[in-house]
């Protein structure tokens, strides 16, 4: 078992039909944990993502990545390249089932950090509602602090 502080850079792009892509970039501190099943990344969302007060956990186990959010918005999404998974999305307005169709998945983590890339489409009622691309870079936090 290994656990350390890391700096996580997240670049996310959301593309909806007839709309310009919406891009967010976030740099935050988090934790990288390795156990017998793989790697787990955890970080707190910020107001930049609109999910303030939410803890995000990303589990990397072989060819599968699971993203879990716990807080005001609860969600669990499973990503596997070429596969479609149904996931529940709980919002303050109620729960909905969405399809997550992963087009491309690359997860290359080691004890010093690494990269995760996920390109997926979201389906609501079997219609594609949008396409998301996430690029996550993880670096050891030694000697690095976001606090001034």
N, CA and C of each residue as an Amber inpcrd file, in Angstrom:
protein
   444
   0.8510000  -1.1990000   0.0000000   0.0000000   0.0000000   0.0000000
   0.8880000   1.2520000   0.0000000   0.5310000   2.2080000  -0.8170000
   1.2720000   3.4520000  -0.9080000   0.2590000   4.5870000  -0.9700000
   0.5730000   5.7050000  -0.3290000  -0.3300000   6.8570000  -0.3620000
   0.5140000   8.1190000  -0.3090000   0.2300000   9.0840000  -1.2000000
   1.0170000  10.3170000  -1.1920000   0.2050000  11.4840000  -1.7130000
   0.6850000  12.6870000  -1.3680000   0.0700000  13.9110000  -1.8720000
   0.5180000  14.1320000  -3.3050000  -0.4210000  14.5300000  -4.1440000
  -0.1060000  14.7900000  -5.5490000  -0.7600000  16.0960000  -5.9880000
  -0.2760000  16.6030000  -7.1130000  -0.8940000  17.7510000  -7.7730000
  -1.5720000  17.2020000  -9.0260000  -2.8530000  17.5070000  -9.1790000
  -3.6610000  16.9600000 -10.2620000  -4.0600000  18.1060000 -11.1970000
  -3.7050000  17.9740000 -12.4780000  -4.1220000  18.9540000 -13.4910000
  -5.1980000  18.2830000 -14.3360000  -6.3430000  18.9240000 -14.4030000
  -7.4650000  18.3530000 -15.1420000  -7.8670000  19.3140000 -16.2430000
  -7.9450000  18.7920000 -17.4530000  -8.4570000  19.5870000 -18.5590000
  -9.6720000  18.8340000 -19.0740000 -10.8100000  19.4730000 -19.0530000
 -12.0370000  18.8230000 -19.4920000 -12.7000000  19.6210000 -20.5900000
 -13.1930000  18.9060000 -21.6040000 -13.9220000  19.5640000 -22.6710000
 -15.2630000  18.8830000 -22.8380000 -16.3170000  19.6650000 -22.8330000
 -17.6570000  19.1260000 -23.0490000 -18.1860000  19.7370000 -24.3360000
 -18.7130000  18.8760000 -25.2100000 -19.2360000  19.3640000 -26.4810000
 -20.6880000  18.9140000 -26.6020000 -21.5830000  19.8830000 -26.6990000
 -22.9890000  19.5730000 -26.9150000 -23.3560000  20.0130000 -28.3160000
 -24.3850000  19.3890000 -28.8750000 -24.8130000  19.7400000 -30.2240000
 -25.1300000  21.2230000 -30.3260000 -24.7820000  21.8310000 -31.4530000
 -25.0950000  23.2280000 -31.7430000 -24.5640000  24.1960000 -30.6890000
 -23.5030000  23.8270000 -29.9970000 -22.9390000  24.7410000 -29.0050000
 -21.4150000  24.6920000 -29.1000000 -20.7900000  25.7940000 -28.7400000
 -19.3250000  25.8130000 -28.7200000 -18.8520000  24.9120000 -27.5820000
 -17.7090000  24.2660000 -27.7530000 -17.2140000  23.4030000 -26.6750000
 -16.9700000  24.2080000 -25.4020000 -17.2390000  23.5920000 -24.2840000
 -17.0530000  24.1990000 -22.9720000 -15.8080000  23.5460000 -22.3630000
 -14.7730000  24.3400000 -22.1060000 -13.5220000  23.7760000 -21.6050000
 -13.2410000  24.2820000 -20.1960000 -12.8470000  23.3650000 -19.3020000
 -12.4120000  23.7840000 -17.9690000 -11.0150000  23.2540000 -17.7290000
 -10.2330000  24.0450000 -17.0180000  -8.9200000  23.5910000 -16.5920000
  -8.8190000  23.8430000 -15.1050000  -8.3180000  22.8420000 -14.4080000
  -8.2830000  22.9010000 -12.9560000  -6.9760000  22.2820000 -12.4820000
  -6.3090000  22.9490000 -11.5580000  -5.1400000  22.3570000 -10.9050000
  -5.4770000  22.2950000  -9.4170000  -5.3670000  21.1190000  -8.8460000
  -5.7570000  20.9510000  -7.4540000  -4.8460000  19.9390000  -6.7680000
  -4.8530000  19.9840000  -5.4510000  -4.0910000  19.0030000  -4.6830000
  -4.9800000  17.8070000  -4.4020000  -4.3850000  16.6340000  -4.3710000
  -5.1600000  15.4320000  -4.0880000  -4.2720000  14.3550000  -3.5010000
  -4.8090000  13.1360000  -3.4610000  -4.0750000  11.9880000  -2.9260000
  -4.0370000  10.8980000  -3.9830000  -2.8830000  10.2270000  -4.0710000
  -2.7280000   9.0710000  -4.9410000  -2.4770000   7.8690000  -4.0370000
  -3.2970000   6.8320000  -4.1900000  -3.2050000   5.6430000  -3.3330000
  -3.0400000   4.4230000  -4.2360000  -2.1110000   3.5480000  -3.9000000
  -1.9760000   2.2860000  -4.6220000  -2.2730000   1.1590000  -3.6510000
  -3.1310000   0.2320000  -4.0820000  -3.3720000  -0.9800000  -3.2880000
  -3.3010000  -2.1730000  -4.2330000  -3.7400000  -3.3250000  -3.7830000
  -3.5840000  -4.5360000  -4.6100000  -4.4230000  -4.5130000  -5.8790000
  -5.4640000  -3.6560000  -5.9440000  -6.3180000  -3.6420000  -7.1350000
  -5.8840000  -2.6130000  -8.1710000  -5.1050000  -1.6180000  -7.7720000
  -4.6930000  -0.5870000  -8.7240000  -4.4610000   0.7340000  -8.0170000
  -4.7570000   1.8150000  -8.7290000  -4.5320000   3.1590000  -8.1920000
  -5.8570000   3.8830000  -7.9710000  -5.8790000   4.7130000  -6.9300000
  -7.0420000   5.5390000  -6.6330000  -6.5640000   6.9710000  -6.4620000
  -7.2880000   7.8950000  -7.0820000  -6.9910000   9.3130000  -7.0160000
  -8.1790000   9.9900000  -6.3580000  -7.9340000  10.8610000  -5.3650000
  -9.0550000  11.5790000  -4.7540000  -8.7260000  13.0710000  -4.6930000
  -9.7510000  13.8920000  -4.9080000  -9.5790000  15.3430000  -4.7840000
 -10.9340000  15.9910000  -4.5330000 -10.8750000  17.1960000  -3.9670000
 -12.0870000  17.9700000  -3.7150000 -12.3720000  18.8370000  -4.9280000
 -13.6150000  18.8310000  -5.3880000 -14.0130000  19.7170000  -6.4810000
 -14.0500000  21.1520000  -5.9500000 -14.0210000  22.1100000  -6.8690000
 -14.0460000  23.5170000  -6.4540000 -15.2160000  24.2150000  -7.1330000
 -15.3780000  25.4960000  -6.8020000 -16.4860000  26.2240000  -7.4330000
 -16.2570000  26.3640000  -8.9350000 -14.9930000  26.2170000  -9.3820000
 -14.6810000  26.2970000 -10.8050000 -15.4370000  25.2350000 -11.5910000
 -15.6000000  24.0460000 -11.0200000 -16.2970000  22.9690000 -11.7280000
 -17.7940000  22.9770000 -11.4220000 -18.2170000  23.8730000 -10.5230000
 -19.6280000  23.9220000 -10.1590000 -20.0190000  22.8090000  -9.2050000
 -19.0210000  22.1150000  -8.6560000 -19.3010000  20.9720000  -7.7760000
 -18.6470000  21.1630000  -6.4110000 -18.6100000  22.3950000  -5.9510000
 -17.9760000  22.6930000  -4.6660000 -18.5590000  21.8060000  -3.5660000
 -17.6900000  21.3130000  -2.6790000 -18.1620000  20.4630000  -1.5880000
 -18.3190000  19.0060000  -1.9920000 -17.8400000  18.6520000  -3.1960000
 -17.9410000  17.2810000  -3.6800000 -16.5620000  16.6370000  -3.6740000
 -16.4780000  15.4110000  -3.1740000 -15.2320000  14.6460000  -3.2220000
 -15.2940000  13.7370000  -4.4470000 -14.2850000  13.8560000  -5.3110000
 -14.2140000  13.0050000  -6.4970000 -13.1480000  11.9370000  -6.2880000
 -13.4990000  10.7030000  -6.6020000 -12.5830000   9.5690000  -6.4970000
 -12.5110000   8.9070000  -7.8650000 -11.2860000   8.6840000  -8.3540000
 -11.0900000   8.0020000  -9.6340000 -10.3020000   6.7340000  -9.3500000
 -10.9060000   5.5800000  -9.6530000 -10.2460000   4.2920000  -9.4310000
  -9.7960000   3.7310000 -10.7690000  -8.5220000   3.3490000 -10.8400000
  -7.9730000   2.7550000 -12.0570000  -7.6410000   1.3040000 -11.7470000
  -8.3650000   0.3930000 -12.4000000  -8.1540000  -1.0410000 -12.2020000
  -8.0340000  -1.6860000 -13.5710000  -6.8020000  -1.9170000 -14.0080000
  -6.5840000  -2.5230000 -15.3180000  -7.1580000  -1.6620000 -16.4250000
  -8.0700000  -2.2530000 -17.2150000  -8.6350000  -1.5460000 -18.3700000
  -9.9020000  -0.7640000 -18.0060000 -10.1800000  -0.6480000 -16.7200000
 -11.4100000   0.0240000 -16.2980000 -11.1080000   1.1830000 -15.3660000
 -11.8010000   2.3000000 -15.5980000 -11.6920000   3.4670000 -14.7270000
 -13.0880000   3.7800000 -14.2000000 -13.2000000   3.9560000 -12.8810000
 -14.4810000   4.2980000 -12.2590000 -14.3460000   5.6740000 -11.6220000
 -15.2920000   6.5520000 -11.9340000 -15.2980000   7.8870000 -11.3540000
 -16.4880000   7.9710000 -10.4070000 -16.2150000   8.3680000  -9.1570000
 -17.2910000   8.4980000  -8.1650000 -17.2660000   9.8980000  -7.5920000
 -18.4450000  10.4720000  -7.4610000 -18.5610000  11.7820000  -6.8240000
 -19.4820000  11.6470000  -5.6270000 -19.0640000  12.2120000  -4.4910000
 -19.8850000  12.1780000  -3.2830000 -20.0010000  13.5930000  -2.7430000
 -21.2360000  14.0340000  -2.5400000 -21.4810000  15.3870000  -2.0510000
 -22.8810000  15.7810000  -2.4430000 -23.0480000  17.0390000  -2.8350000
 -24.3800000  17.4890000  -3.2540000 -24.8010000  16.7500000  -4.5210000
 -23.8160000  16.4840000  -5.3870000 -24.0720000  15.6940000  -6.5930000
 -23.3950000  14.3490000  -6.4020000 -24.1630000  13.2690000  -6.4540000
 -23.5930000  11.9290000  -6.3230000 -23.6700000  11.2390000  -7.6710000
 -22.5640000  10.6410000  -8.0710000 -22.5470000   9.9500000  -9.3590000
 -21.5150000   8.8520000  -9.3210000 -21.7500000   7.8490000 -10.1350000
 -20.7410000   6.8290000 -10.3590000 -20.7590000   6.5250000 -11.8500000
 -19.6020000   6.6600000 -12.4870000 -19.5020000   6.3830000 -13.9140000
 -18.3780000   5.3910000 -14.1340000 -18.6440000   4.3980000 -14.9790000
 -17.6440000   3.3800000 -15.2860000 -17.2260000   3.5500000 -16.7430000
 -15.9070000   3.6120000 -16.9540000 -15.3680000   3.7830000 -18.3020000
 -14.5680000   2.5530000 -18.6960000 -14.9110000   1.9790000 -19.8560000
 -14.1580000   0.8740000 -20.4430000 -14.1950000   1.1140000 -21.9350000
 -13.0290000   1.1610000 -22.5650000 -12.9820000   1.4830000 -23.9920000
 -13.8470000   0.5290000 -24.8050000 -14.6890000   1.1200000 -25.6800000
 -15.5420000   0.3240000 -26.5490000 -16.7650000  -0.2600000 -25.8620000
 -16.9870000   0.0930000 -24.5970000 -18.1320000  -0.4540000 -23.8600000
 -19.0710000   0.6760000 -23.4410000 -20.3330000   0.2970000 -23.2530000
 -21.3240000   1.2520000 -22.7720000 -21.7770000   0.7980000 -21.3890000
 -21.7380000   1.6970000 -20.4340000 -22.1870000   1.3870000 -19.0720000
 -23.2980000   2.3510000 -18.6900000 -24.2720000   1.8400000 -17.9700000
 -25.3450000   2.6870000 -17.4580000 -24.9240000   3.1990000 -16.0970000
 -25.1570000   4.4730000 -15.8340000 -24.8010000   4.9720000 -14.5220000
 -25.8970000   5.8770000 -13.9850000 -25.9740000   5.9230000 -12.6620000
 -26.9760000   6.7640000 -12.0010000 -26.3400000   8.0930000 -11.6470000
 -27.0760000   9.1370000 -11.8940000 -26.6040000  10.4800000 -11.5950000
 -27.6300000  11.1010000 -10.6640000 -27.2290000  11.3580000  -9.4290000
 -28.1540000  11.9610000  -8.4680000 -27.8610000  13.4460000  -8.3500000
 -28.8870000  14.2580000  -8.5800000 -28.7350000  15.7070000  -8.4570000
 -29.7470000  16.1840000  -7.4200000 -29.6320000  17.4370000  -6.9950000
 -30.6350000  17.9590000  -6.0460000 -32.0470000  17.9270000  -6.6410000
 -32.1340000  17.7590000  -7.9900000 -33.4470000  17.7670000  -8.6540000
 -33.9740000  16.3680000  -8.9090000 -33.2290000  15.3530000  -8.4920000
 -33.6790000  13.9830000  -8.7040000 -32.5990000  13.1380000  -9.3680000
 -32.8890000  11.8550000  -9.5370000 -31.9110000  10.9280000 -10.1100000
 -32.2370000  10.6550000 -11.5650000 -31.2000000  10.4320000 -12.3640000
 -31.4450000  10.0200000 -13.7350000 -30.3900000   8.9980000 -14.1470000
 -30.7920000   8.1120000 -15.0450000 -29.8650000   7.1090000 -15.5600000
 -29.2760000   7.6550000 -16.8560000 -27.9540000   7.6130000 -16.9440000
 -27.3180000   8.0460000 -18.1790000 -26.4310000   6.9220000 -18.7010000
 -26.3100000   6.8590000 -20.0200000 -25.4070000   5.8920000 -20.6360000
 -24.0530000   6.5430000 -20.8450000 -22.9950000   5.8290000 -20.5080000
 -21.6410000   6.3330000 -20.7030000 -20.9690000   5.4170000 -21.7290000
 -20.6980000   5.9760000 -22.8980000 -20.1410000   5.2010000 -23.9900000
 -18.6900000   5.6530000 -24.2080000 -17.7290000   4.8310000 -23.7790000
 -16.3230000   5.2280000 -23.8120000 -15.7080000   4.9310000 -25.1710000
 -15.2460000   5.9890000 -25.8170000 -14.6310000   5.8440000 -27.1460000
 -13.1520000   5.5470000 -27.0110000 -12.4940000   6.2210000 -26.0660000
 -11.0520000   6.0440000 -25.8950000 -10.7300000   6.1530000 -24.4130000
  -9.8820000   5.2500000 -23.9380000  -9.4760000   5.2820000 -22.5360000
  -8.0020000   4.9320000 -22.4580000  -7.2480000   5.7790000 -21.7680000
  -5.8420000   5.5210000 -21.5340000  -5.5630000   5.8970000 -20.0810000
  -5.0780000   4.9340000 -19.3220000  -4.7400000   5.2080000 -17.9200000
  -3.3520000   4.6540000 -17.6690000  -2.4020000   5.5440000 -17.4470000
  -1.0170000   5.1540000 -17.2630000  -0.5170000   5.7960000 -15.9720000
  -0.7370000   5.1160000 -14.8480000  -0.3260000   5.6520000 -13.5510000
   0.7590000   4.7730000 -12.9490000   1.6630000   5.4290000 -12.2170000
   2.6340000   4.6870000 -11.4160000   2.7710000   5.4080000 -10.0750000
   3.7260000   4.9930000  -9.2620000   3.8500000   5.5700000  -7.9160000
   4.2550000   7.0420000  -7.9210000   4.6590000   7.5590000  -9.0790000
   5.0830000   8.9610000  -9.1540000   4.0480000   9.8360000  -9.8460000
   2.9570000   9.2400000 -10.3090000   1.9250000  10.0090000 -11.0030000
   1.5790000   9.3690000 -12.3340000   1.3040000  10.2170000 -13.3490000
   0.9900000   9.6800000 -14.6680000  -0.1530000  10.4170000 -15.3240000
  -0.7620000   9.7570000 -16.3060000  -1.7940000  10.3830000 -17.1320000
  -3.0210000   9.4950000 -17.2580000  -4.1710000  10.1510000 -17.3400000
  -5.4260000   9.4630000 -17.6410000  -6.1100000  10.2870000 -18.7330000
  -6.5610000   9.6130000 -19.7780000  -7.3430000  10.2850000 -20.8200000
  -8.6140000   9.4890000 -21.0450000  -9.7310000  10.1850000 -21.0530000
 -11.0120000   9.5210000 -21.2840000 -11.8100000  10.3510000 -22.2770000
 -12.2740000   9.7060000 -23.3430000 -13.1130000  10.3640000 -24.3420000
 -14.4090000   9.5620000 -24.3810000 -15.5150000  10.1980000 -24.0040000
 -16.7630000   9.4440000 -23.9200000 -17.9710000  10.2780000 -24.3260000
 -19.0030000   9.5630000 -24.7140000 -20.2790000  10.1990000 -25.0530000
 -21.2700000   9.8800000 -23.9420000 -22.1340000  10.8430000 -23.6630000
 -23.1830000  10.6460000 -22.6630000 -24.5110000  10.5000000 -23.3930000
 -25.2630000   9.4740000 -23.0300000 -26.5730000   9.2550000 -23.6330000
 -27.6520000   9.4140000 -22.5670000 -28.6690000  10.1680000 -22.9120000
 -29.8340000  10.3090000 -22.0370000 -31.0240000   9.8380000 -22.8580000
 -31.7640000   8.8660000 -22.3370000 -32.8710000   8.2590000 -23.0930000
 -32.4010000   7.7810000 -24.4700000 -31.2690000   7.1320000 -24.5190000
 -30.6910000   6.5300000 -25.7320000 -30.3160000   7.5360000 -26.8200000
 -30.3390000   8.8310000 -26.4970000 -29.8990000   9.8390000 -27.4680000
 -28.5960000  10.4440000 -26.9450000 -27.6610000  10.6750000 -27.8510000
 -26.3840000  11.2390000 -27.4150000 -26.6130000  12.6790000 -26.9750000
 -26.2610000  12.9660000 -25.7280000 -26.5190000  14.2920000 -25.1680000
 -25.2620000  15.1530000 -25.1960000 -24.1110000  14.5170000 -25.3520000
 -22.8910000  15.3070000 -25.3680000 -21.6790000  14.4080000 -25.4020000
 -20.5450000  15.0310000 -25.7110000 -19.2990000  14.2930000 -25.7570000
 -18.3210000  14.9750000 -24.8160000 -17.6190000  14.1980000 -24.0210000
 -16.6700000  14.7440000 -23.0550000 -15.2950000  14.1540000 -23.2750000
 -14.2830000  14.9880000 -23.1290000 -12.9050000  14.5170000 -23.1740000
 -12.2220000  15.0370000 -21.9120000 -11.6290000  14.1210000 -21.1450000
 -10.9040000  14.4920000 -19.9380000  -9.4450000  14.1320000 -20.0950000
  -8.5570000  15.0400000 -19.7190000  -7.1340000  14.7370000 -19.6490000
  -6.7050000  15.0740000 -18.2270000  -6.1730000  14.0800000 -17.5470000
  -5.7680000  14.2620000 -16.1530000  -4.2800000  13.9440000 -16.0480000
  -3.5150000  14.8870000 -15.4880000  -2.0840000  14.6580000 -15.2540000
  -1.8530000  14.6760000 -13.7510000  -1.0960000  13.7020000 -13.2770000
  -0.8430000  13.5680000 -11.8380000   0.6590000  13.6520000 -11.6020000
   1.0650000  14.5500000 -10.6750000   2.4820000  14.6900000 -10.3350000
   2.6460000  14.6560000  -8.8240000   3.7960000  14.1580000  -8.3810000
   4.0890000  14.1790000  -6.9420000   4.1140000  15.6190000  -6.4610000
   3.6320000  15.8250000  -5.2380000   3.4940000  17.1860000  -4.7260000
   4.7060000  17.6570000  -3.9250000   5.7670000  16.8660000  -3.8800000
   6.9360000  17.2420000  -3.0810000   7.4180000  18.6400000  -3.4140000
   7.4920000  19.4780000  -2.4040000   8.0200000  20.8130000  -2.5950000
   7.1080000  21.7180000  -3.3950000   5.9070000  21.2530000  -3.6990000
   4.9760000  22.0720000  -4.4770000   3.7360000  22.3220000  -3.6330000
   3.3420000  23.5750000  -3.5330000   2.1140000  23.8690000  -2.8040000
   1.3400000  24.9420000  -3.5400000   0.0370000  24.8040000  -3.5570000
  -0.8120000  25.8260000  -4.1660000  -1.0460000  26.9700000  -3.1840000
  -0.7550000  26.7100000  -1.9120000  -0.9980000  27.7380000  -0.8840000
   0.1210000  28.7630000  -0.9370000  -0.2460000  30.0230000  -0.9810000
   0.7580000  31.1020000  -1.0470000   1.2800000  31.4200000   0.3430000
